[in-house]
PDB file of C-alpha atoms in Angstrom:
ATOM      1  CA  UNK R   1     109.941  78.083 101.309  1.00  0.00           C
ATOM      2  CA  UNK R   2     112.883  79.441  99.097  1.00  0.00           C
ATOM      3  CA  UNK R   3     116.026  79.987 101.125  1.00  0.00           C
ATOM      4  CA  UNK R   4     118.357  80.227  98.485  1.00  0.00           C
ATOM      5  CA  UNK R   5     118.357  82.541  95.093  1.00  0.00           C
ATOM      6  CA  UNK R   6     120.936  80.481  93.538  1.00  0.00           C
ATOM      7  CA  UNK R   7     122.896  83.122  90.683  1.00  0.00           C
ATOM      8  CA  UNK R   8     121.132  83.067  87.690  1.00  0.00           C
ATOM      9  CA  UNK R   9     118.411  80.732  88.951  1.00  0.00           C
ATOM     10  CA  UNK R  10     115.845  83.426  88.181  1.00  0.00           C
ATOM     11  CA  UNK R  11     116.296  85.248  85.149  1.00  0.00           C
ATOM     12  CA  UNK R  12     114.028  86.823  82.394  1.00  0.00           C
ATOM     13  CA  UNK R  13     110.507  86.606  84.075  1.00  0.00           C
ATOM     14  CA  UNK R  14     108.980  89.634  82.408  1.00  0.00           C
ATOM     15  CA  UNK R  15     105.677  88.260  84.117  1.00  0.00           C
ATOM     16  CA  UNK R  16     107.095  88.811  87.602  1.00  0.00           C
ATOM     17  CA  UNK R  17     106.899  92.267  88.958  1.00  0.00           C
ATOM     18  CA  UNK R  18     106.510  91.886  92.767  1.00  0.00           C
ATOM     19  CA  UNK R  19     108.297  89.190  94.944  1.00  0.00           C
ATOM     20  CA  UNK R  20     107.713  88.521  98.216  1.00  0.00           C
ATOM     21  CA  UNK R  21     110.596  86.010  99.818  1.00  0.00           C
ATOM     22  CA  UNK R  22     109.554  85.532 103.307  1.00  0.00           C
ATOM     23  CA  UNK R  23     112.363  82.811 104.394  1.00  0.00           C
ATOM     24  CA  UNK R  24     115.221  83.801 101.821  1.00  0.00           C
ATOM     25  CA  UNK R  25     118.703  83.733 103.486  1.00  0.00           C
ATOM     26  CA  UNK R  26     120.489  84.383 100.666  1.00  0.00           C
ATOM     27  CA  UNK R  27     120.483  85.876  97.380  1.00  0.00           C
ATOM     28  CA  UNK R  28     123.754  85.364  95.398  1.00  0.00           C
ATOM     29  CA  UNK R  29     125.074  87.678  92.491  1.00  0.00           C
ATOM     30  CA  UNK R  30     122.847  87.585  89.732  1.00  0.00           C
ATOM     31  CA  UNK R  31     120.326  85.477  90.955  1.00  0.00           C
ATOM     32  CA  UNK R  32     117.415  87.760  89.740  1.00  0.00           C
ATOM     33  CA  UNK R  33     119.386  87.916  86.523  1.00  0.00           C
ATOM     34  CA  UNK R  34     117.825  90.278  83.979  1.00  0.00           C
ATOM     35  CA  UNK R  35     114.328  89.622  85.365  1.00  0.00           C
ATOM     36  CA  UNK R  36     112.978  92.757  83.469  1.00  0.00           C
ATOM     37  CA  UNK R  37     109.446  92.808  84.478  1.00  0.00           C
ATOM     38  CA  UNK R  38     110.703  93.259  87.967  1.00  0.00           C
ATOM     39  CA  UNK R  39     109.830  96.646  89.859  1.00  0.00           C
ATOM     40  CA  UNK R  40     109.384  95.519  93.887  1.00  0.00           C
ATOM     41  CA  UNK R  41     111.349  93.454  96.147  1.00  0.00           C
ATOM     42  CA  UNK R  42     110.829  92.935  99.745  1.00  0.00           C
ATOM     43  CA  UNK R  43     113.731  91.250 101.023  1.00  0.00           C
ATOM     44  CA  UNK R  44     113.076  90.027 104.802  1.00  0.00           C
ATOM     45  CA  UNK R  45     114.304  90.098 108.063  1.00  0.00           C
ATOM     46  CA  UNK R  46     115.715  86.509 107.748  1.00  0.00           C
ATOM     47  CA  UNK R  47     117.950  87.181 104.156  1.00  0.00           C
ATOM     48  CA  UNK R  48     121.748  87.726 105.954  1.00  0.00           C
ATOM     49  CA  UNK R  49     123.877  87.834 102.739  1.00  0.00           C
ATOM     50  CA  UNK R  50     122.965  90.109  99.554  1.00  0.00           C
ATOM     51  CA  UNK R  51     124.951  90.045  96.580  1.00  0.00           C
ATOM     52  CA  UNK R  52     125.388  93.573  95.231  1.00  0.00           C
ATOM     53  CA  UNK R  53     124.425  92.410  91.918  1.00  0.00           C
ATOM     54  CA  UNK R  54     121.616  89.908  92.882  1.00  0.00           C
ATOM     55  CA  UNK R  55     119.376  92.369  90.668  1.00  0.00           C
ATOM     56  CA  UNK R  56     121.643  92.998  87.249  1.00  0.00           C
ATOM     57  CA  UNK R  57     120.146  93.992  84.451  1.00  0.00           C
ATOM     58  CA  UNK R  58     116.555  93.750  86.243  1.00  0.00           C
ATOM     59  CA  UNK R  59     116.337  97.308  84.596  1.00  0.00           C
ATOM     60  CA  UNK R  60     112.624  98.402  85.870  1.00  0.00           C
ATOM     61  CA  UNK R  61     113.281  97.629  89.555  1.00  0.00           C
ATOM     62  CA  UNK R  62     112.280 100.632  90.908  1.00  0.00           C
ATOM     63  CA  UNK R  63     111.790  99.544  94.807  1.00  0.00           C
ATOM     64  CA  UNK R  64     113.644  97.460  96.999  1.00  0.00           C
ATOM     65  CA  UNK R  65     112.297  96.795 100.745  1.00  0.00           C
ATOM     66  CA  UNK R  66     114.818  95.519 103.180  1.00  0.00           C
ATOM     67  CA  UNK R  67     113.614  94.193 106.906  1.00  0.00           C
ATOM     68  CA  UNK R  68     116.883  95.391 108.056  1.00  0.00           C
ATOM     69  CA  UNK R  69     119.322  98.196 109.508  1.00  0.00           C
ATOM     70  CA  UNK R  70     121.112 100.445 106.348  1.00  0.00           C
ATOM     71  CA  UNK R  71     124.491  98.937 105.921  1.00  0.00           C
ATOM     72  CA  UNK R  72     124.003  95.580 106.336  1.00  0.00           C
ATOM     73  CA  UNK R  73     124.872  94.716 102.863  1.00  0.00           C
ATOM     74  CA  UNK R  74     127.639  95.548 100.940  1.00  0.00           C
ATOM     75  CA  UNK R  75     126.694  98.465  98.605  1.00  0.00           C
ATOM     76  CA  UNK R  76     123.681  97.096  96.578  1.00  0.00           C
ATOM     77  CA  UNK R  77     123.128  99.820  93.611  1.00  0.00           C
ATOM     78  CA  UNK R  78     126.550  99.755  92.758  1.00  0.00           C
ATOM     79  CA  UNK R  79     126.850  97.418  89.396  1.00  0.00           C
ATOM     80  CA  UNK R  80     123.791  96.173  88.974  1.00  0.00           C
ATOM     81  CA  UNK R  81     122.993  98.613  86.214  1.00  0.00           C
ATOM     82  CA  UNK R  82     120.175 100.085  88.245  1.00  0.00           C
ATOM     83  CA  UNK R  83     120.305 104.056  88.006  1.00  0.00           C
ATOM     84  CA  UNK R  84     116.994 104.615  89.520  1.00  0.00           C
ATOM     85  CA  UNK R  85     116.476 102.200  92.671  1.00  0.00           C
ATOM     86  CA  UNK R  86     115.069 103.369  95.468  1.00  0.00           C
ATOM     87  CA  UNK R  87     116.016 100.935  98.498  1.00  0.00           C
ATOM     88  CA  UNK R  88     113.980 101.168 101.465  1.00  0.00           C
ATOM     89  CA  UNK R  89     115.621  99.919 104.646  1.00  0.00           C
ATOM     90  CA  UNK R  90     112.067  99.058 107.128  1.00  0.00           C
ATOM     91  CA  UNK R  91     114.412  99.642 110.386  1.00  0.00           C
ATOM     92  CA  UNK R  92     116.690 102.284 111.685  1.00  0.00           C
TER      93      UNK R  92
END
């Protein structure tokens, strides 16, 4: 029922590597702060404001899904340290 990635609030959970948020609204910057075990996000539908750094320093995050149209969010590669990110946007 998370609707709110608070920045910082997840950080360093090298156990994580998939998540799954299917009623996030927002993610703020940083809020997946260094979570290095991370590889896959799906980000819904429902999530209407990205931070372009939610995902700094989450430096295996290799896939990002995103129930949206490209260019809803702001640039979100750009400084968050993630050279190879693929983002996947699920509608045209």
């Amino acid at each position: 029922n998370l609707e709110t990635v608070e920045s910082r609030s997840i950080d360093d959970n090298s156990g994580m590597t998939t998540i799954i948020m299917p009623k996030v609204k927002t993610i703020k910057s940083q809020g997946f702060w260094a979570s290095y075990g991370l590889k896959t996000v799906f980000i819904p539908n429902s999530c209407t404001s990205l931070a372009a750094n939610a995902f700094s320093m989450c430096g295996n995050l290799t896939n990002r899904y995103i129930d949206n149209v490209e260019e809803t969010f702001e640039d979100i590669v750009t400084g968050s340290n993630l050279p190879n990110v693929n983002v996947t946007y699920l509608r045209k």
